[in-house]
Short mmCIF file of N, CA, C and O in Angstrom, two decimals:
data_model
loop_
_atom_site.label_atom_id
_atom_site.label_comp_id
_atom_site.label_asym_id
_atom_site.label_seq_id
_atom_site.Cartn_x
_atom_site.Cartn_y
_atom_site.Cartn_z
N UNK C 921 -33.58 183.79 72.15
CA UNK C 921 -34.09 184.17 73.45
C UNK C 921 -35.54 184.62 73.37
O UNK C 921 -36.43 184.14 74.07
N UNK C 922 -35.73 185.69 72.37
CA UNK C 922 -37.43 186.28 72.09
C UNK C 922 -38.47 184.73 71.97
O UNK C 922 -39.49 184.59 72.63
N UNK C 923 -38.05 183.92 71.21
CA UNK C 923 -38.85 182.50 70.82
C UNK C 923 -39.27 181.73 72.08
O UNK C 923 -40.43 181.42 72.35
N UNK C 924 -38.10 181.44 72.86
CA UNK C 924 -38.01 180.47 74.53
C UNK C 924 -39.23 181.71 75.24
O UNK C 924 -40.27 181.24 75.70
N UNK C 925 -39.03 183.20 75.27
CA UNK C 925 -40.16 184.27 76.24
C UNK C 925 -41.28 183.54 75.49
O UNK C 925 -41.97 182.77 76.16
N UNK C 926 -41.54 183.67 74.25
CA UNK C 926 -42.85 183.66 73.38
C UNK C 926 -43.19 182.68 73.58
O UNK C 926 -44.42 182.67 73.61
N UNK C 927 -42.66 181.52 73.80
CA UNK C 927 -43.64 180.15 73.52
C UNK C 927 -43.75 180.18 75.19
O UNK C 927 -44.89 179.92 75.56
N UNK C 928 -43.01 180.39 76.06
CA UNK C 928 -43.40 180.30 77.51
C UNK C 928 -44.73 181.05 77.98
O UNK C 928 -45.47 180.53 78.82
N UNK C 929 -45.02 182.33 77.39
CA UNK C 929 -45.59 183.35 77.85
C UNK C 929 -46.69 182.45 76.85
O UNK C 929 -47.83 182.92 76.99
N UNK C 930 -46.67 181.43 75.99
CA UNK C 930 -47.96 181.07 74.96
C UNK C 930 -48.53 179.82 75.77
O UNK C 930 -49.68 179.45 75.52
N UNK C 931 -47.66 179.05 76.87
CA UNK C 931 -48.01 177.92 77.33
C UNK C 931 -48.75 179.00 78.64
O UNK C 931 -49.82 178.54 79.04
N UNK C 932 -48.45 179.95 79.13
CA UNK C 932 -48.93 180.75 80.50
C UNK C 932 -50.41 180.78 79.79
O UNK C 932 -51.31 180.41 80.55
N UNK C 933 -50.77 181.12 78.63
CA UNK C 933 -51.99 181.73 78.03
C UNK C 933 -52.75 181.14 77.90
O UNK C 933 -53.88 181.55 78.19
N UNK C 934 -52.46 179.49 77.25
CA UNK C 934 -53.27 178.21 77.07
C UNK C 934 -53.54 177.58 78.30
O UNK C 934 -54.52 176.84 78.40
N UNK C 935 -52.55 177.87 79.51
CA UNK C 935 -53.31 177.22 80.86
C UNK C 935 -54.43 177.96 81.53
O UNK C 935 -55.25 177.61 82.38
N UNK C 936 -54.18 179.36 80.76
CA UNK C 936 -55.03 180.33 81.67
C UNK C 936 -56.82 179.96 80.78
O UNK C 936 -57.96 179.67 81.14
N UNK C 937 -56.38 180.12 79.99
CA UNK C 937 -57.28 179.72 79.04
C UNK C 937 -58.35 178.05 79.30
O UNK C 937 -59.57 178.03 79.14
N UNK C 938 -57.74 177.13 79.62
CA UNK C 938 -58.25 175.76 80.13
C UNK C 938 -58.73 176.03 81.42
O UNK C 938 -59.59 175.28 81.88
N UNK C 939 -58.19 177.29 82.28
CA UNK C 939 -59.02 177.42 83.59
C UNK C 939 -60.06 177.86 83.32
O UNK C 939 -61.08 177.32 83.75
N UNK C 940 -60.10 178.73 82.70
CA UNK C 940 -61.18 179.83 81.86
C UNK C 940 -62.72 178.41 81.80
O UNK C 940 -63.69 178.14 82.51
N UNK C 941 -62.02 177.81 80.35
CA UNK C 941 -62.66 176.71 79.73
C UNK C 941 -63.43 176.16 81.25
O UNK C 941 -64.51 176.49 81.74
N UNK C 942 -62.64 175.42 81.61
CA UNK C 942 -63.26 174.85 82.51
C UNK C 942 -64.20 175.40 83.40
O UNK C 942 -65.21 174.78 83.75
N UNK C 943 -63.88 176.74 83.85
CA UNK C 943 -65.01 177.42 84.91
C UNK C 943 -66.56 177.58 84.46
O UNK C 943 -67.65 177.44 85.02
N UNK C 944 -65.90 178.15 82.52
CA UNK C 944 -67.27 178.38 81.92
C UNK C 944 -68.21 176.78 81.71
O UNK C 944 -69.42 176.57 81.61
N UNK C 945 -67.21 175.98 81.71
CA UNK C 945 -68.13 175.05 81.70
C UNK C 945 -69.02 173.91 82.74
O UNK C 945 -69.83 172.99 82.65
N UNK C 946 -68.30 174.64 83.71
CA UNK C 946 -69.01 173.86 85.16
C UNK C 946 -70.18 174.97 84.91
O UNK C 946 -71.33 174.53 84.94
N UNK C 947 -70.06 175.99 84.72
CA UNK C 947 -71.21 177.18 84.74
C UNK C 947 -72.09 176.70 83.93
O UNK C 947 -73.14 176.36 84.49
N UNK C 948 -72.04 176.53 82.69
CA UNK C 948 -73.13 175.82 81.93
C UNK C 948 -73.89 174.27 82.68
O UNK C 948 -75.09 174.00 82.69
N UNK C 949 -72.94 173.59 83.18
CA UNK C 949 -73.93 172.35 84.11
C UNK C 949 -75.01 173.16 85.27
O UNK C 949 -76.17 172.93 85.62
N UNK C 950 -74.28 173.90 85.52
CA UNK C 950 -75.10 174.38 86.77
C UNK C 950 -76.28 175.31 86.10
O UNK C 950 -77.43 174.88 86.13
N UNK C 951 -76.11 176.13 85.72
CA UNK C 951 -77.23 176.89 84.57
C UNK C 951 -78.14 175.90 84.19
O UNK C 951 -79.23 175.73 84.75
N UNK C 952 -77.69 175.20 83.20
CA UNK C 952 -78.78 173.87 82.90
C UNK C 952 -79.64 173.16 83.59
O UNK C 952 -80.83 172.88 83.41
N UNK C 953 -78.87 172.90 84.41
CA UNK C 953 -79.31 171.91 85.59
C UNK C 953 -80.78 172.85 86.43
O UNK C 953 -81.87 172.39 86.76
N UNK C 954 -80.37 173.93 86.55
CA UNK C 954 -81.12 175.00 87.67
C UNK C 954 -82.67 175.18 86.12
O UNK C 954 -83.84 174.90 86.41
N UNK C 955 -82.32 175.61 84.80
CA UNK C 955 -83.19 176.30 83.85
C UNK C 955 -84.04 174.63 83.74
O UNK C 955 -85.26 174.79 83.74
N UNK C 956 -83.68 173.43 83.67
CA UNK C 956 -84.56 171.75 83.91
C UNK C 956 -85.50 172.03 85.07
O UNK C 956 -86.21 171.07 85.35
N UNK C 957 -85.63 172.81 85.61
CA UNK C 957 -86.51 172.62 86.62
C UNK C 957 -87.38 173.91 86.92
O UNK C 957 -86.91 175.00 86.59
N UNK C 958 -88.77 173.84 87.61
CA UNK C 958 -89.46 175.11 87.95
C UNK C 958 -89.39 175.61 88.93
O UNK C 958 -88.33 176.23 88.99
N UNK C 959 -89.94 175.70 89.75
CA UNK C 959 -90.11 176.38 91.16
C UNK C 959 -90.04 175.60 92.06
O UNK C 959 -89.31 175.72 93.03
N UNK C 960 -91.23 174.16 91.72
CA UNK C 960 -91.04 173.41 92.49
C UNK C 960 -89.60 172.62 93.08
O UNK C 960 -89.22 172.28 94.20
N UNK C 961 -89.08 172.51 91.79
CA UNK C 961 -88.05 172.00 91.89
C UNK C 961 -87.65 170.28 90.81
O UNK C 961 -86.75 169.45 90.82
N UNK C 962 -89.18 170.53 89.86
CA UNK C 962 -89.13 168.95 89.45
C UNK C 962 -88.89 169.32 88.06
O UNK C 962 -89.22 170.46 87.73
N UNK C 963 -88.45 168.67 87.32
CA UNK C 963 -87.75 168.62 85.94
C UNK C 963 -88.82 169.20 85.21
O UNK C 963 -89.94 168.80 85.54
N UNK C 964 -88.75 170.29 84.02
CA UNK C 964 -89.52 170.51 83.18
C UNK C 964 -89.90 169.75 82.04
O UNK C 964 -89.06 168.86 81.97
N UNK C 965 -90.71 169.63 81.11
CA UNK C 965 -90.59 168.79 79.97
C UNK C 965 -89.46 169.32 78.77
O UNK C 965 -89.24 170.49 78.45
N UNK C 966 -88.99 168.41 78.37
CA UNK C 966 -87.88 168.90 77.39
C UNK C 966 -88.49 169.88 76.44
O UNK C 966 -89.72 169.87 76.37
N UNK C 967 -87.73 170.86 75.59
CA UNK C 967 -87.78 171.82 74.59
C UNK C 967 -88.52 170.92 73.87
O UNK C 967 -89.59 171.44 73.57
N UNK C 968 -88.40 169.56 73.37
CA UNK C 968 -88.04 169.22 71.84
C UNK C 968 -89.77 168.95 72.23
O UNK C 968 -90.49 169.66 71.53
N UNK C 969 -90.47 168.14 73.13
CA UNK C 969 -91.58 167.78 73.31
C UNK C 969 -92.78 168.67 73.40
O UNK C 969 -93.94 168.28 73.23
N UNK C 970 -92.40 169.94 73.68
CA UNK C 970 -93.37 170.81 73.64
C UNK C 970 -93.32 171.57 72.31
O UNK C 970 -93.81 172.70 72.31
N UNK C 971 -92.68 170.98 70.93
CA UNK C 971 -92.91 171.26 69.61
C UNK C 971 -94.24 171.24 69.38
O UNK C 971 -94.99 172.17 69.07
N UNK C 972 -94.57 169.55 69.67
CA UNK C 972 -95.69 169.07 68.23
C UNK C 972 -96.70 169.43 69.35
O UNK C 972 -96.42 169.61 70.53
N UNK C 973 -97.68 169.49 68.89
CA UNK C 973 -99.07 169.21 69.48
C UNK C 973 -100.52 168.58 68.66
O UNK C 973 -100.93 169.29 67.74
N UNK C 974 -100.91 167.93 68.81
CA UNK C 974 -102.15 166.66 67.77
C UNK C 974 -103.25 167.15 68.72
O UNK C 974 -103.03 167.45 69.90
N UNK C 975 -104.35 167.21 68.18
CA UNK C 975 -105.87 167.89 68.70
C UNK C 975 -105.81 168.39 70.02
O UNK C 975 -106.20 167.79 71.02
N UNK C 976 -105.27 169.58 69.99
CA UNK C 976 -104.42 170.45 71.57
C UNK C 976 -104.02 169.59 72.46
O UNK C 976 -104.45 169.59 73.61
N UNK C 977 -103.23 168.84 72.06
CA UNK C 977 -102.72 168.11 73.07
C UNK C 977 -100.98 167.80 72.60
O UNK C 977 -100.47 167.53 71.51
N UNK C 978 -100.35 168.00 74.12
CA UNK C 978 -99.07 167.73 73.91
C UNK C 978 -98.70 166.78 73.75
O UNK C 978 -99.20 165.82 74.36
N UNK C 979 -97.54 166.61 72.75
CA UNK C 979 -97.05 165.29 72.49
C UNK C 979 -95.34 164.77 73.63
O UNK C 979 -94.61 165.52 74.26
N UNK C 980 -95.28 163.65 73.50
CA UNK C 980 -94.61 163.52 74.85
C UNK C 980 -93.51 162.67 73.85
O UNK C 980 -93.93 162.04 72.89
N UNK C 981 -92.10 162.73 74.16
CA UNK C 981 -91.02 162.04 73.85
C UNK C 981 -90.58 160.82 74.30
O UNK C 981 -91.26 160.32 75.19
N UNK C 982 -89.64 160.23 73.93
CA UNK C 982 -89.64 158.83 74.62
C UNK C 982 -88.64 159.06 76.08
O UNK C 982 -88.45 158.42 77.12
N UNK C 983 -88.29 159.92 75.69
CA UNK C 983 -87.54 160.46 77.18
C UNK C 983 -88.60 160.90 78.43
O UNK C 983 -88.66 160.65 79.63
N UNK C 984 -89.21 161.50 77.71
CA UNK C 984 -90.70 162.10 78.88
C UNK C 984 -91.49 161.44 79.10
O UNK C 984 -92.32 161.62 79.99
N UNK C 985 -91.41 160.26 78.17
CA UNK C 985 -92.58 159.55 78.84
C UNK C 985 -92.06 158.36 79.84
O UNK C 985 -92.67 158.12 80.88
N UNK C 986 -90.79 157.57 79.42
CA UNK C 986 -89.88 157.03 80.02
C UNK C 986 -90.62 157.98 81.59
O UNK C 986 -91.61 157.68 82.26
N UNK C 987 -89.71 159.10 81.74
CA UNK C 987 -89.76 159.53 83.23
C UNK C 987 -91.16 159.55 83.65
O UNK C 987 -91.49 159.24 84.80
N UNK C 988 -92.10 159.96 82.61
CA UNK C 988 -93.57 159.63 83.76
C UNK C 988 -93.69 159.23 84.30
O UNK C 988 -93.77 159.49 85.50
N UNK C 989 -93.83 157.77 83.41
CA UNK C 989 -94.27 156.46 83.74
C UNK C 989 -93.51 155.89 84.53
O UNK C 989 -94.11 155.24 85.38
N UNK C 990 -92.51 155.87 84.59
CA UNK C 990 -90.90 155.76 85.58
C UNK C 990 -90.45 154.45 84.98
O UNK C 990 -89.87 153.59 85.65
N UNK C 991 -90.70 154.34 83.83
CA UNK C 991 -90.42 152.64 83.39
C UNK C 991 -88.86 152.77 82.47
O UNK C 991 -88.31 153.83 82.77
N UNK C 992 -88.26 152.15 81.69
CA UNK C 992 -87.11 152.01 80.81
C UNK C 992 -87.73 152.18 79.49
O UNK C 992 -88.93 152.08 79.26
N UNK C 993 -86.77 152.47 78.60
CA UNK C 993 -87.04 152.60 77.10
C UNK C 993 -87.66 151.33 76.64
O UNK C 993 -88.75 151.24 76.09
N UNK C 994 -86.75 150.27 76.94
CA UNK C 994 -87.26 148.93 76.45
C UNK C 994 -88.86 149.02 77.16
O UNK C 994 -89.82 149.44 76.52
N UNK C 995 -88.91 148.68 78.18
CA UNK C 995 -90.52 148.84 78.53
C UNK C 995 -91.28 149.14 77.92
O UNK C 995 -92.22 148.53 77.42
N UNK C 996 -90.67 151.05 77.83
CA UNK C 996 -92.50 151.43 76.84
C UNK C 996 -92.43 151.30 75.60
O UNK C 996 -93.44 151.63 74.96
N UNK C 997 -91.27 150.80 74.87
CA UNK C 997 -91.46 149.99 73.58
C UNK C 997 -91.92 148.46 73.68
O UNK C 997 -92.42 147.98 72.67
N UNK C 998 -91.81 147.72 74.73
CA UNK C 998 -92.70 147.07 74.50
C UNK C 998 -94.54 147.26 74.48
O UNK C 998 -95.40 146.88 73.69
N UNK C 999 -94.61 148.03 75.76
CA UNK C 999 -96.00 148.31 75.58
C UNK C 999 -97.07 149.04 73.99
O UNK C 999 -98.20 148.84 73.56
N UNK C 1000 -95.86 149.93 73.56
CA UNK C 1000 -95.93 149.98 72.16
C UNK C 1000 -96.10 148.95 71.13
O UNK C 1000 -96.90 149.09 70.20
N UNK C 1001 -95.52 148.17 71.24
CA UNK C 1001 -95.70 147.05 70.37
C UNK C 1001 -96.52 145.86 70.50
O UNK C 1001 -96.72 145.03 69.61
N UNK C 1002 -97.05 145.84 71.89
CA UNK C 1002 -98.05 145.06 72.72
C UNK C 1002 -99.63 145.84 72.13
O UNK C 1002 -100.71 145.25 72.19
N UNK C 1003 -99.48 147.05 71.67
CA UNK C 1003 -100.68 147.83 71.48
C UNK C 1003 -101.03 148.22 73.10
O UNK C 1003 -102.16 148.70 73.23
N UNK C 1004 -100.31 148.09 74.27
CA UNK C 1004 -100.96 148.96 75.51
C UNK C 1004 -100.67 150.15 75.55
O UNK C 1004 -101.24 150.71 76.48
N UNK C 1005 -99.63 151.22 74.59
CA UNK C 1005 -99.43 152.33 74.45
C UNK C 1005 -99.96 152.96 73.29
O UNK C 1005 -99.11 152.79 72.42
N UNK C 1006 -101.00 153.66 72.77
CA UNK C 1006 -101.29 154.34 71.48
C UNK C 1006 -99.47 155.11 71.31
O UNK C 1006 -98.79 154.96 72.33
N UNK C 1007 -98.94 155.66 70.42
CA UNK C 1007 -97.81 156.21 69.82
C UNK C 1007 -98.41 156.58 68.34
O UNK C 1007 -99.24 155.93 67.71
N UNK C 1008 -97.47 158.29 67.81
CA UNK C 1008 -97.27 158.38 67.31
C UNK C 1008 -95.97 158.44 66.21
O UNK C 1008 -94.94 158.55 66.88
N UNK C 1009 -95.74 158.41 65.15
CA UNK C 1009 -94.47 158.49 64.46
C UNK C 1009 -94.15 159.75 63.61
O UNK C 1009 -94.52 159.82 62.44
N UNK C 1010 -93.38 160.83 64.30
CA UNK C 1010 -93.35 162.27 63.26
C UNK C 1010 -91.86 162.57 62.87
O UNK C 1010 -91.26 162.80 63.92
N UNK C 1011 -91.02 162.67 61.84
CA UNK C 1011 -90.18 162.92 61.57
C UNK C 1011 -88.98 161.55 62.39
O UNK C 1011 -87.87 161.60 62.93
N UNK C 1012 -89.88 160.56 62.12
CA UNK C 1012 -88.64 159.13 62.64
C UNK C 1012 -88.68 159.03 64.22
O UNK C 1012 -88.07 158.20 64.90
N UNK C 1013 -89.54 160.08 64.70
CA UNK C 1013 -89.56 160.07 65.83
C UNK C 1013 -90.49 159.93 66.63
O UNK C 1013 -91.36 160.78 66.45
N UNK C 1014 -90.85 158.68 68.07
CA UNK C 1014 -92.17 158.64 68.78
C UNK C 1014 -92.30 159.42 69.39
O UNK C 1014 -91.47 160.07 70.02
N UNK C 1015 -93.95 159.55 69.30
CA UNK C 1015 -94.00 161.00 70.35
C UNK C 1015 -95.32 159.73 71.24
O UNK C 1015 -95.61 158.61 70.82
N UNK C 1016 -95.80 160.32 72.34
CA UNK C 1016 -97.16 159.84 72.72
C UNK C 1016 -98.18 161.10 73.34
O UNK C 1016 -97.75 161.92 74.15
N UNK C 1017 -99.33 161.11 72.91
CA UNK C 1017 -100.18 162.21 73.48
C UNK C 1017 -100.09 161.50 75.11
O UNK C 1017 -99.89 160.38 75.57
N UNK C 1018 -100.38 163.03 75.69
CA UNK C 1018 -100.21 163.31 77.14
C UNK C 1018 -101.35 162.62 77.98
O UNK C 1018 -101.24 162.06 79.07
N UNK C 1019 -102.63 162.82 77.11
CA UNK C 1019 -103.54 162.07 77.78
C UNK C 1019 -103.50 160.18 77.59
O UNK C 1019 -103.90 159.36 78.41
N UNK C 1020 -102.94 159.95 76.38
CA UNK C 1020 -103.01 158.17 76.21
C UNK C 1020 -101.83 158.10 77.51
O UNK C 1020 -102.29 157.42 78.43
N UNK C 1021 -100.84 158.47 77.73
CA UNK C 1021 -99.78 158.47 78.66
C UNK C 1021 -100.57 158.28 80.38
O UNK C 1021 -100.28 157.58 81.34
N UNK C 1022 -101.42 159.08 80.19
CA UNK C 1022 -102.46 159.39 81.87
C UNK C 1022 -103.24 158.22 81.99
O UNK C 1022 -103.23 157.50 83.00
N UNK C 1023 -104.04 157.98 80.77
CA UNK C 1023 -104.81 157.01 80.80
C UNK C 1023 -104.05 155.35 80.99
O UNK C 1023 -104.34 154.57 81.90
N UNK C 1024 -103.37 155.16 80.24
CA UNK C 1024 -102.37 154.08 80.70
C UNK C 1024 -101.86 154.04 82.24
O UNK C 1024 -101.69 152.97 82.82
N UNK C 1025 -101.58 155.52 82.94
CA UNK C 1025 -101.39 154.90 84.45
C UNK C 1025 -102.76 154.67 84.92
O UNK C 1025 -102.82 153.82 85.81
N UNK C 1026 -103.55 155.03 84.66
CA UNK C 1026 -104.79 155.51 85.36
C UNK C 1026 -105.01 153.34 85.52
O UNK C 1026 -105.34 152.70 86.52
N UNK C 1027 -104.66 152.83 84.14
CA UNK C 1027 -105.41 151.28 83.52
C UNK C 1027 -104.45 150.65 84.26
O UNK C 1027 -104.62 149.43 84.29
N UNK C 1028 -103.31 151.13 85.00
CA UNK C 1028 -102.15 150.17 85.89
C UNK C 1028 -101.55 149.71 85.10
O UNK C 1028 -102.07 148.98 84.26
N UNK C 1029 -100.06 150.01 85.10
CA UNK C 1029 -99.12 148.76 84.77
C UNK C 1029 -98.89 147.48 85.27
O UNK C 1029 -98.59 147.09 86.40
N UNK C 1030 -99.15 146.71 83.90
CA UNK C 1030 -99.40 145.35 84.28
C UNK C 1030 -97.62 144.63 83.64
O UNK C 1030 -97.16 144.90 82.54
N UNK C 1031 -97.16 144.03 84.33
CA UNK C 1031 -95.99 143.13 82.86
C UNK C 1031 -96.53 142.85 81.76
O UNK C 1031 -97.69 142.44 81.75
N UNK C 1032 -95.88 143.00 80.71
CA UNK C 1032 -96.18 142.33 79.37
C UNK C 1032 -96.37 141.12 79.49
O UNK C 1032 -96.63 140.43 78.50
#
């Protein structure tokens, strides 16, 4: 009889527990979601991109620059490989300075 209370009262604990889970974790989307953005309301630059910096200038991720430019990954790897994007390579990873990024809209996107 004590075993049938115990494991019942252990399944009451684990559901309470998955509500739990779950609340805390809609809370973390929403937290996140709200700490991505400033005042204005427009996405901040990621943590990881405001690491490096090359002659005071920020270096930009392929995620950040993706959203600048508003283009796809494939895109600005091609322009990379076209030579219309300067890129750097730091730890396996592209970064692009903030100003080659400006200057490229400034020169218009053209198709490859």
């Amino acid at each position: 009889m004590k075993r049938k209370a115990l494991k019942k009262e252990l399944r009451a604990i684990a559901g309470q527990l998955q509500k739990i889970l779950l609340i805390v974790d809609k809370n973390k989307i929403k937290d996140k979601t709200i700490s991505n953005q400033d005042a204005t309301g427009e996405p901040q630059e990621s943590p990881e991109s405001r690491r490096y910096i090359i002659d005071n200038e920020q270096l930009l991720n392929n995620q950040d620059a993706c959203r600048i430019l508003q283009v796809s990954k494939r895109s600005l790897q091609r322009y990379r490989s076209s030579g219309k994007l300067q890129y750097y390579m730091l730890g396996g990873r592209t970064y692009y300075k903030r100003s080659d990024v400006n200057q490229f809209m400034r020169e218009g996107l053209s198709p490859p």
